[in-house]
């Protein structure tokens, strides 16, 4: 684990930062080792690195805050993202949240 701007970075955390070439990157941490954060790039202004894992230094990234999910459409989008990134745990967490919302709506009707 690494400290960065009072946040402890760990595998799976979503980060935003800049590559050595100055490209904006949004992705998640695949692995941490000896000061290097291996980041799976999900979005970048350099489309050729999207989907790739690139090494970054902790000073190049900042942990993104956890998303506050407010509606079904956001959860559907995040479920798609969990599927595309292969994050099974997150997928089950999101589908559980979606099912809870459905049960809540059924209870109101």
mmCIF file of C-alpha atoms in Angstrom:
data_model
loop_
_atom_site.group_PDB
_atom_site.id
_atom_site.type_symbol
_atom_site.label_atom_id
_atom_site.label_comp_id
_atom_site.label_asym_id
_atom_site.label_seq_id
_atom_site.Cartn_x
_atom_site.Cartn_y
_atom_site.Cartn_z
ATOM 1 C CA UNK A 1 0.000 0.000 0.000
ATOM 2 C CA UNK A 2 1.167 3.492 -0.738
ATOM 3 C CA UNK A 3 0.322 6.859 0.696
ATOM 4 C CA UNK A 4 -0.676 9.626 -1.693
ATOM 5 C CA UNK A 5 -2.255 12.921 -0.677
ATOM 6 C CA UNK A 6 -3.472 11.415 2.629
ATOM 7 C CA UNK A 7 -5.122 8.498 0.780
ATOM 8 C CA UNK A 8 -3.822 4.953 0.941
ATOM 9 C CA UNK A 9 -3.718 3.408 -2.503
ATOM 10 C CA UNK A 10 -4.477 -0.275 -2.942
ATOM 11 C CA UNK A 11 -5.212 -2.728 -5.719
ATOM 12 C CA UNK A 12 -8.620 -2.041 -7.271
ATOM 13 C CA UNK A 13 -8.718 1.672 -6.395
ATOM 14 C CA UNK A 14 -9.819 4.030 -9.156
ATOM 15 C CA UNK A 15 -7.259 6.717 -9.918
ATOM 16 C CA UNK A 16 -6.908 9.771 -12.117
ATOM 17 C CA UNK A 17 -3.579 11.151 -13.206
ATOM 18 C CA UNK A 18 -1.141 12.040 -15.929
ATOM 19 C CA UNK A 19 1.354 9.849 -17.740
ATOM 20 C CA UNK A 20 4.974 10.875 -18.182
ATOM 21 C CA UNK A 21 3.917 12.247 -21.579
ATOM 22 C CA UNK A 22 1.243 14.413 -19.914
ATOM 23 C CA UNK A 23 -1.747 12.371 -21.074
ATOM 24 C CA UNK A 24 -4.816 12.340 -18.812
ATOM 25 C CA UNK A 25 -5.564 8.856 -17.485
ATOM 26 C CA UNK A 26 -8.501 7.362 -15.605
ATOM 27 C CA UNK A 27 -8.221 3.754 -14.557
ATOM 28 C CA UNK A 28 -7.834 1.361 -11.695
ATOM 29 C CA UNK A 29 -4.834 -0.098 -9.907
ATOM 30 C CA UNK A 30 -3.980 -3.600 -11.102
ATOM 31 C CA UNK A 31 -0.878 -3.991 -8.959
ATOM 32 C CA UNK A 32 1.429 -2.080 -6.621
ATOM 33 C CA UNK A 33 5.115 -2.838 -6.312
ATOM 34 C CA UNK A 34 8.115 -0.835 -5.125
ATOM 35 C CA UNK A 35 6.707 2.632 -5.739
ATOM 36 C CA UNK A 36 5.215 1.706 -9.118
ATOM 37 C CA UNK A 37 1.465 1.677 -9.609
ATOM 38 C CA UNK A 38 0.449 -0.553 -12.501
ATOM 39 C CA UNK A 39 -2.731 1.078 -13.751
ATOM 40 C CA UNK A 40 -5.294 -0.396 -16.158
ATOM 41 C CA UNK A 41 -6.237 2.563 -18.355
ATOM 42 C CA UNK A 42 -9.988 2.807 -18.963
ATOM 43 C CA UNK A 43 -10.078 6.332 -20.374
ATOM 44 C CA UNK A 44 -7.369 8.631 -21.712
ATOM 45 C CA UNK A 45 -6.915 11.477 -24.149
ATOM 46 C CA UNK A 46 -4.471 9.063 -25.838
ATOM 47 C CA UNK A 47 -6.902 6.395 -27.099
ATOM 48 C CA UNK A 48 -4.018 4.038 -28.013
ATOM 49 C CA UNK A 49 -3.276 3.309 -24.330
ATOM 50 C CA UNK A 50 -6.894 2.584 -23.331
ATOM 51 C CA UNK A 51 -7.217 -0.997 -22.133
ATOM 52 C CA UNK A 52 -3.486 -1.271 -21.468
ATOM 53 C CA UNK A 53 -1.689 -1.518 -18.147
ATOM 54 C CA UNK A 54 0.876 1.221 -17.692
ATOM 55 C CA UNK A 55 3.310 1.903 -14.837
ATOM 56 C CA UNK A 56 2.860 5.179 -12.955
ATOM 57 C CA UNK A 57 4.507 6.676 -9.905
ATOM 58 C CA UNK A 58 2.346 7.495 -6.876
ATOM 59 C CA UNK A 59 2.975 11.216 -7.392
ATOM 60 C CA UNK A 60 1.398 10.936 -10.862
ATOM 61 C CA UNK A 61 -1.990 9.716 -9.622
ATOM 62 C CA UNK A 62 -4.721 10.718 -7.226
ATOM 63 C CA UNK A 63 -7.313 8.361 -5.770
ATOM 64 C CA UNK A 64 -10.799 9.068 -7.072
ATOM 65 C CA UNK A 65 -13.633 9.335 -4.541
ATOM 66 C CA UNK A 66 -16.148 6.512 -4.364
ATOM 67 C CA UNK A 67 -19.109 7.142 -6.655
ATOM 68 C CA UNK A 68 -22.459 7.953 -5.131
ATOM 69 C CA UNK A 69 -24.974 5.988 -7.172
ATOM 70 C CA UNK A 70 -28.361 7.662 -7.321
ATOM 71 C CA UNK A 71 -30.423 5.836 -9.933
ATOM 72 C CA UNK A 72 -30.943 2.630 -11.935
ATOM 73 C CA UNK A 73 -29.277 3.989 -15.071
ATOM 74 C CA UNK A 74 -26.066 4.733 -13.177
ATOM 75 C CA UNK A 75 -26.056 1.247 -11.668
ATOM 76 C CA UNK A 76 -26.604 -0.325 -15.121
ATOM 77 C CA UNK A 77 -23.663 1.682 -16.482
ATOM 78 C CA UNK A 78 -21.452 0.618 -13.549
ATOM 79 C CA UNK A 79 -22.508 -3.034 -13.969
ATOM 80 C CA UNK A 80 -21.400 -2.843 -17.614
ATOM 81 C CA UNK A 81 -18.112 -1.325 -16.464
ATOM 82 C CA UNK A 82 -17.636 -4.061 -13.851
ATOM 83 C CA UNK A 83 -18.237 -6.684 -16.542
ATOM 84 C CA UNK A 84 -15.831 -5.063 -18.998
ATOM 85 C CA UNK A 85 -13.114 -4.824 -16.337
ATOM 86 C CA UNK A 86 -13.719 -8.346 -15.018
ATOM 87 C CA UNK A 87 -14.408 -7.127 -11.471
ATOM 88 C CA UNK A 88 -16.651 -9.934 -10.196
ATOM 89 C CA UNK A 89 -16.915 -8.660 -6.620
ATOM 90 C CA UNK A 90 -18.004 -5.184 -7.774
ATOM 91 C CA UNK A 91 -20.474 -6.756 -10.230
ATOM 92 C CA UNK A 92 -22.176 -8.726 -7.433
ATOM 93 C CA UNK A 93 -22.204 -5.665 -5.169
ATOM 94 C CA UNK A 94 -23.889 -3.569 -7.888
ATOM 95 C CA UNK A 95 -26.439 -6.219 -8.870
ATOM 96 C CA UNK A 96 -27.335 -6.618 -5.198
ATOM 97 C CA UNK A 97 -27.871 -2.849 -4.961
ATOM 98 C CA UNK A 98 -30.018 -2.923 -8.119
ATOM 99 C CA UNK A 99 -32.117 -5.812 -6.743
ATOM 100 C CA UNK A 100 -32.597 -3.901 -3.469
ATOM 101 C CA UNK A 101 -33.866 -0.903 -5.445
ATOM 102 C CA UNK A 102 -36.303 -3.156 -7.332
ATOM 103 C CA UNK A 103 -37.606 -4.646 -4.067
ATOM 104 C CA UNK A 104 -38.037 -1.157 -2.627
ATOM 105 C CA UNK A 105 -40.067 -0.086 -5.666
ATOM 106 C CA UNK A 106 -42.235 -3.237 -5.438
ATOM 107 C CA UNK A 107 -42.928 -2.475 -1.784
ATOM 108 C CA UNK A 108 -44.157 1.043 -2.645
ATOM 109 C CA UNK A 109 -46.614 -0.113 -5.334
#
